[in-house]
Amino acid sequence: MRDSDVVVVGGSAAGLTAAITAARHFPNKRTLVVRREDRVLVPCGIPYIFGTLKSVEKNIMPDASYEANDIELLKADVTKLDPAGKLIHTSKGDVAYDRLILATGSLPIMPPIPGFDLAGVFAIQKEMDYLQDLFERLEHARNVVIIGGGFIGVEFADEINKMGDARITIVEMMPHCLSLAYDDEFCVEMEDLIASRGIEIKTSVKVESIRGKDRVESVLLSDGSEIKADAVILGIGARPTVDLAEKAGLRIGLTGAIAVDQTMLTSESNIFACGDCAEKVSFFGGRPSGLKLASIAQTEARIAAANLFGITRQHCGTIGVWSTCVGDLALGTAGLTEAMARQHGYNIVTAVVEGPNRHPGGMPGMSKLKMKAVFEANSGIILGAQVRGGPAVGEVINAVSACVQKRMNAEEIATFQIGTHPALTPSPVVYPLVNVAEMAIKKMRQHG
Amino acid sequence: MRDSDVVVVGGSAAGLTAAITAARHFPNKRTLVVRREDRVLVPCGIPYIFGTLKSVEKNIMPDASYEANDIELLKADVTKLDPAGKLIHTSKGDVAYDRLILATGSLPIMPPIPGFDLAGVFAIQKEMDYLQDLFERLEHARNVVIIGGGFIGVEFADEINKMGDARITIVEMMPHCLSLAYDDEFCVEMEDLIASRGIEIKTSVKVESIRGKDRVESVLLSDGSEIKADAVILGIGARPTVDLAEKAGLRIGLTGAIAVDQTMLTSESNIFACGDCAEKVSFFGGRPSGLKLASIAQTEARIAAANLFGITRQHCGTIGVWSTCVGDLALGTAGLTEAMARQHGYNIVTAVVEGPNRHPGGMPGMSKLKMKAVFEANSGIILGAQVRGGPAVGEVINAVSACVQKRMNAEEIATFQIGTHPALTPSPVVYPLVNVAEMAIKKMRQHG
């Protein structure tokens, strides 16, 4: 029987990061990854296969890190966990472990809508053949309907739009696209941009059914309208893949993911979990969180793997840091939006600043950078910020995340030492993160 | 006699930020800025006047914030401070103050080299007419010699190169350009890029004299070579402008700047100082620091102004966060380089990571991002990091700065929650700031 000191089930963002971390922290232990896929897709890169990369092949996560870190790889289906026996059953035989990390990921949610199983209806499965089929379908599609206006919906819409001249419609049941990720003013700006690129957006409307004989022909909405469709994409969320864990008796959490403590240990000794399959709690008050992102997965993986042979790391709760972009417009969030903060029950002060992302404003690459930050009203502690601007937004929110994670208050942020450059950043005099803190302080004084 | 509750002397990055901060924090006090200039240049934008903006006019700091924040402006020369009388003498009459902020900036150092006063030799004074003269001179220059390979030298060289086909030579007495800002490997990459753009670099050599009759004709170097020159630019540093303060009896610090405490108060009650004219101490051990940057000035200004009527903010010492870029190559530093850390006497561990700044690597805008981080060996606390890459480098270093300022150690940084996006950032699996911390942890374990 095959065996390894550390066995990781799953080879995507969580599994690979966990394996690399285990190999780095425990160079004298053997680490084995068991994964189903021959080659693994970059999960967040999937939308970009269609209009930008123009090939499924170009969205592969390189396997070079297996050899570089001396990690073994077994391509097999895991069929059963046996915690008592400290082994797993796979399609290629049993594997014994000393420590096990579950990184089994998630699968797209299939909606309770008649017709979702018609040919031509695609959820976004992270499989090469599946996406190749989708790619070919989209190359010839005339009318594409995307159900769900979240990240998948928006990014797919824009990418499919680049492929040709299909008519594309996003159907979103909330009043705005991306409304779980940004406050309305940011969502509206993105909707306007998408619409200006020729994509139709229908919000505050549900899908009643997907119609067709053998293949999809149209989508019927709750307002009675019917949209022609020869391809439908479902982007309404993902559910954690927990079958193996559940059957083996591991405790499942409130969100339906594998329950873990702050060390990423499951209810079973010697079994850790991380990534989309693992239960998350919010950094803000500790309530269960349904967020699923590769960036969240990698943090959990680093914690799980470092703790395998003695606890050294603890998760402080999921902050939630993300970004998206369409054309030159990038939107990012670290921590809570205003709407989320209110839902959480915080008393808040918000502040908004806006200005050029270069100085002087005539420098090349200039675009408008807007930052909205949310502070707890009494302590002044930052709860989060949203940023719109150019490509650097993806990194601006990481500075915000550091401030959030260290629970910096507005006073600290106002004197936080930043660097600036005419060709790379906004002016030091009005640097957004610092300036927004000053604006919040002013507001807190007026109200306080 | 004119009077104001708050009087700020100087209207560049420090003075303007101080005035805005005072106006925000003390809306019931009157704030007056006294400045010499009719219009104020964006200080860091000055090099970009020449090849990018192509006009002095396009590098003006807008005065809109005076009206927006209800700040008065007096355009006058300040001739004398009278701390006992709580007033200043100006070319347009006396002005009484309740609190005074000195933000008098710095002037370029003139080297003790024969011939530096010849026509055609320019230091970089922050004055419109002066720069207009320089602009016109450079438009017709055939041979330009730049003395000093720091930020001014490198940025000017590249900008002048964009103006036409003058032969440009940088003369630097240290072994590498930018060696006060980056470790050698980064300096070499920038030197190679500059050289590939046709600019000549002479390092480890001093200037003996600048030669010419009435106008500059050549520059004689310590290796005996002589370079033809019809324009010479001096970029060898700046000295704080402290004449007014010194004559008024204010204490001067070890670097020749106005001595201040951690609240930015000078030796004289009711007089604060900030920016290039104010003495700085290092965040790392508190020794005097000669750093002068607009970003540093704005932090000091926010501290000084907030403390005018009761201390609320304290400076934790200057971290030093900067970036520069030539073409598509940006280099940034937050905190200490390896060389600086060793000079400071730290026992250190360094780690380097390198990879694409997009994921997958085929995404548009991909360039190589390299990060080198320096950690104190016992505590694992981050002392600084250097980053090379595309334009987002200017913001990546601000996330680093947050980690430095909060004295985060490698363990904290390894599990610091970042956000990623295929089109905007590196992959989560190898996100540089997190990954470099993991590499350092591995090294510390091996050595520890």
Coordinates of C-alpha atoms in Angstrom, one line a residue, chain A residues 12-14 16-17 20-21 23-27 42 44-46 48 52-53 58-61 65 69 155 283 294-296 298-299 302-303 306 312-325 330-331 353 357-364 369 390-399 401-403 405-406 408 410-412 414-426 428-431 434-435 438-439 441-442 445-446, chain B residues 12-14 16-17 20-21 23-27 42 44-46 48 52-53 58-61 65 69 155 283 294-296 298-299 302-303 306 312-325 330-331 353 357-364 369 390-399 401-403 405-406 408 410-412 414-426 428-431 434-435 438-439 441-442 445-446:
Chain A
S12 CA -6.2 23.5 -7.1
A13 CA -5.3 26.7 -5.2
A14 CA -5.8 25.3 -1.7
L16 CA -1.2 23.0 -4.2
T17 CA -0.5 25.8 -1.7
I20 CA 4.1 23.5 -1.1
T21 CA 3.7 24.9 2.5
A23 CA 7.1 20.7 1.9
R24 CA 8.7 23.9 3.0
H25 CA 7.9 23.6 6.6
F26 CA 8.6 19.9 6.9
P27 CA 11.3 19.0 4.5
V42 CA -6.2 28.4 -12.9
C44 CA -9.9 32.5 -11.5
G45 CA -8.5 32.5 -15.0
I46 CA -11.4 30.5 -16.4
Y48 CA -10.3 34.7 -19.6
T52 CA -8.4 37.0 -23.9
L53 CA -6.4 33.8 -23.8
K58 CA -3.3 28.7 -21.9
N59 CA -5.1 28.6 -18.5
I60 CA -3.2 25.7 -16.9
M61 CA -1.6 25.9 -13.5
S65 CA 6.2 23.3 -8.3
N69 CA 9.3 21.2 -3.9
E155 CA -16.4 38.5 -16.4
F283 CA -13.0 38.4 10.6
A294 CA -8.6 31.3 -4.4
S295 CA -6.9 34.0 -2.3
I296 CA -8.9 32.9 0.8
Q298 CA -4.3 30.0 -0.1
T299 CA -4.3 31.6 3.4
R302 CA -0.8 28.0 4.6
I303 CA -2.3 27.7 8.0
A306 CA 2.0 24.8 8.9
T312 CA 1.9 27.4 14.9
R313 CA -0.7 29.4 13.0
Q314 CA -4.2 30.5 13.7
H315 CA -6.8 32.0 11.4
C316 CA -8.2 35.3 12.5
G317 CA -11.3 35.0 10.3
T318 CA -11.9 35.7 6.7
I319 CA -11.6 39.4 5.7
G320 CA -12.6 39.0 2.1
V321 CA -10.4 40.8 -0.4
W322 CA -11.3 40.7 -4.1
S323 CA -11.2 42.6 -7.4
T324 CA -12.5 42.4 -10.9
C325 CA -11.9 44.4 -14.0
A330 CA -11.0 47.7 -12.0
L331 CA -13.0 47.4 -8.8
V353 CA -12.2 60.4 -2.0
N357 CA -4.1 58.1 -9.9
R358 CA -1.1 60.0 -11.2
H359 CA 0.4 63.3 -10.4
P360 CA 0.2 65.7 -12.0
G361 CA -3.0 64.5 -13.7
G362 CA -1.5 64.9 -17.2
M363 CA 0.9 61.9 -16.6
P364 CA 0.3 59.0 -19.0
L369 CA -9.2 56.5 -8.6
G390 CA -6.9 51.3 -13.1
P391 CA -5.0 48.0 -12.8
A392 CA -3.1 49.0 -9.6
V393 CA -6.5 48.6 -7.8
G394 CA -5.6 44.9 -7.4
E395 CA -2.6 45.9 -5.2
V396 CA -4.2 49.0 -3.5
I397 CA -6.7 46.7 -1.8
N398 CA -3.9 44.6 -0.4
A399 CA -2.6 47.7 1.5
S401 CA -6.2 44.5 3.8
A402 CA -3.1 45.0 5.9
C403 CA -4.7 47.9 7.7
Q405 CA -6.1 42.8 9.5
K406 CA -4.1 44.9 12.0
M408 CA -5.7 50.1 12.3
A410 CA -8.4 56.2 11.1
E411 CA -5.7 58.1 13.1
E412 CA -3.1 55.5 12.4
A414 CA -4.0 59.0 8.3
T415 CA -0.3 58.9 9.3
F416 CA 0.5 55.6 7.7
Q417 CA 3.7 56.1 5.7
I418 CA 3.1 55.7 2.0
G419 CA 5.3 56.0 -1.0
T420 CA 4.3 57.9 -4.2
H421 CA 5.6 58.5 -7.7
P422 CA 4.2 60.7 -10.4
A423 CA 4.1 57.9 -13.0
L424 CA 2.8 55.2 -10.6
T425 CA 0.5 56.6 -7.9
P426 CA -1.8 59.5 -6.8
P428 CA 1.1 62.3 -1.7
V429 CA -1.0 65.4 -0.8
V430 CA -4.2 63.5 -1.5
Y431 CA -3.1 59.9 -1.4
V434 CA -4.5 58.4 3.9
N435 CA -6.9 61.1 2.7
E438 CA -8.6 62.2 7.3
M439 CA -12.1 62.7 5.8
I441 CA -11.8 61.7 11.2
K442 CA -13.4 65.0 10.3
R445 CA -15.5 64.8 15.1
Q446 CA -18.5 66.6 13.6
Chain B
S12 CA 4.7 72.7 -1.5
A13 CA 3.8 69.1 -0.5
A14 CA 4.5 69.7 3.3
L16 CA -0.2 72.5 1.5
T17 CA -0.9 69.2 3.3
I20 CA -5.4 71.3 4.5
T21 CA -5.0 69.1 7.6
A23 CA -8.3 73.4 8.1
R24 CA -9.9 69.9 8.4
H25 CA -9.1 69.4 12.1
F26 CA -9.7 73.0 13.2
P27 CA -12.5 74.3 11.1
V42 CA 4.6 69.2 -8.4
C44 CA 8.3 64.8 -8.0
G45 CA 6.9 65.7 -11.4
I46 CA 9.8 67.9 -12.3
Y48 CA 8.6 64.5 -16.3
T52 CA 6.6 63.3 -21.0
L53 CA 4.6 66.4 -20.1
K58 CA 1.6 70.9 -17.1
N59 CA 3.4 70.2 -13.8
I60 CA 1.5 72.7 -11.6
M61 CA 0.0 71.7 -8.3
S65 CA -7.7 73.0 -2.4
N69 CA -10.7 74.1 2.4
E155 CA 14.7 60.2 -14.3
F283 CA 11.9 54.2 12.2
A294 CA 7.2 64.4 -0.7
S295 CA 5.5 61.4 0.7
I296 CA 7.5 61.7 3.9
Q298 CA 2.9 64.8 3.9
T299 CA 3.0 62.4 6.8
R302 CA -0.5 65.6 8.9
I303 CA 1.2 65.1 12.3
A306 CA -3.1 67.8 13.9
T312 CA -2.9 63.9 19.2
R313 CA -0.4 62.3 16.8
Q314 CA 3.2 61.1 17.2
H315 CA 5.7 60.2 14.5
C316 CA 7.1 56.7 14.8
G317 CA 10.2 57.6 12.7
T318 CA 10.7 57.6 9.0
I319 CA 10.3 54.3 7.2
G320 CA 11.3 55.5 3.7
V321 CA 9.0 54.3 0.9
W322 CA 9.8 55.2 -2.7
S323 CA 9.6 54.1 -6.3
T324 CA 10.9 55.1 -9.6
C325 CA 10.3 53.9 -13.2
A330 CA 9.3 50.2 -11.9
L331 CA 11.5 49.8 -8.8
V353 CA 10.8 35.6 -5.0
N357 CA 2.5 39.6 -12.1
R358 CA -0.6 38.1 -13.7
H359 CA -2.0 34.6 -13.6
P360 CA -1.9 32.6 -15.8
G361 CA 1.3 34.1 -17.2
G362 CA -0.3 34.6 -20.6
M363 CA -2.6 37.3 -19.4
P364 CA -2.1 40.7 -21.0
L369 CA 7.6 40.8 -10.6
G390 CA 5.2 47.0 -13.7
P391 CA 3.4 50.1 -12.7
A392 CA 1.6 48.4 -9.7
V393 CA 4.9 48.3 -7.9
G394 CA 4.1 51.8 -6.7
E395 CA 1.2 50.4 -4.7
V396 CA 2.7 47.0 -3.8
I397 CA 5.3 48.8 -1.7
N398 CA 2.5 50.6 0.2
A399 CA 1.2 47.2 1.4
S401 CA 5.0 49.7 4.3
A402 CA 1.8 48.8 6.3
C403 CA 3.5 45.5 7.3
Q405 CA 5.0 50.1 10.2
K406 CA 3.0 47.5 12.2
M408 CA 4.6 42.3 11.3
A410 CA 7.2 36.7 8.7
E411 CA 4.6 34.4 10.3
E412 CA 2.0 37.1 10.2
A414 CA 2.8 34.5 5.5
T415 CA -0.9 34.4 6.5
F416 CA -1.7 38.0 5.7
Q417 CA -5.0 37.9 3.7
I418 CA -4.4 39.2 0.2
G419 CA -6.7 39.6 -2.8
T420 CA -5.8 38.5 -6.3
H421 CA -7.2 38.6 -9.8
P422 CA -5.9 37.1 -13.1
A423 CA -5.8 40.4 -14.9
L424 CA -4.4 42.5 -12.0
T425 CA -2.0 40.5 -9.7
P426 CA 0.2 37.5 -9.4
P428 CA -2.5 33.6 -5.0
V429 CA -0.4 30.4 -4.8
V430 CA 2.8 32.4 -5.1
Y431 CA 1.6 35.9 -4.1
V434 CA 3.2 36.2 1.3
N435 CA 5.5 33.8 -0.5
E438 CA 7.4 31.7 3.7
M439 CA 10.8 31.6 2.1
I441 CA 10.7 31.3 7.5
K442 CA 12.2 28.3 5.8
R445 CA 14.4 27.4 10.5
Q446 CA 17.4 26.0 8.6

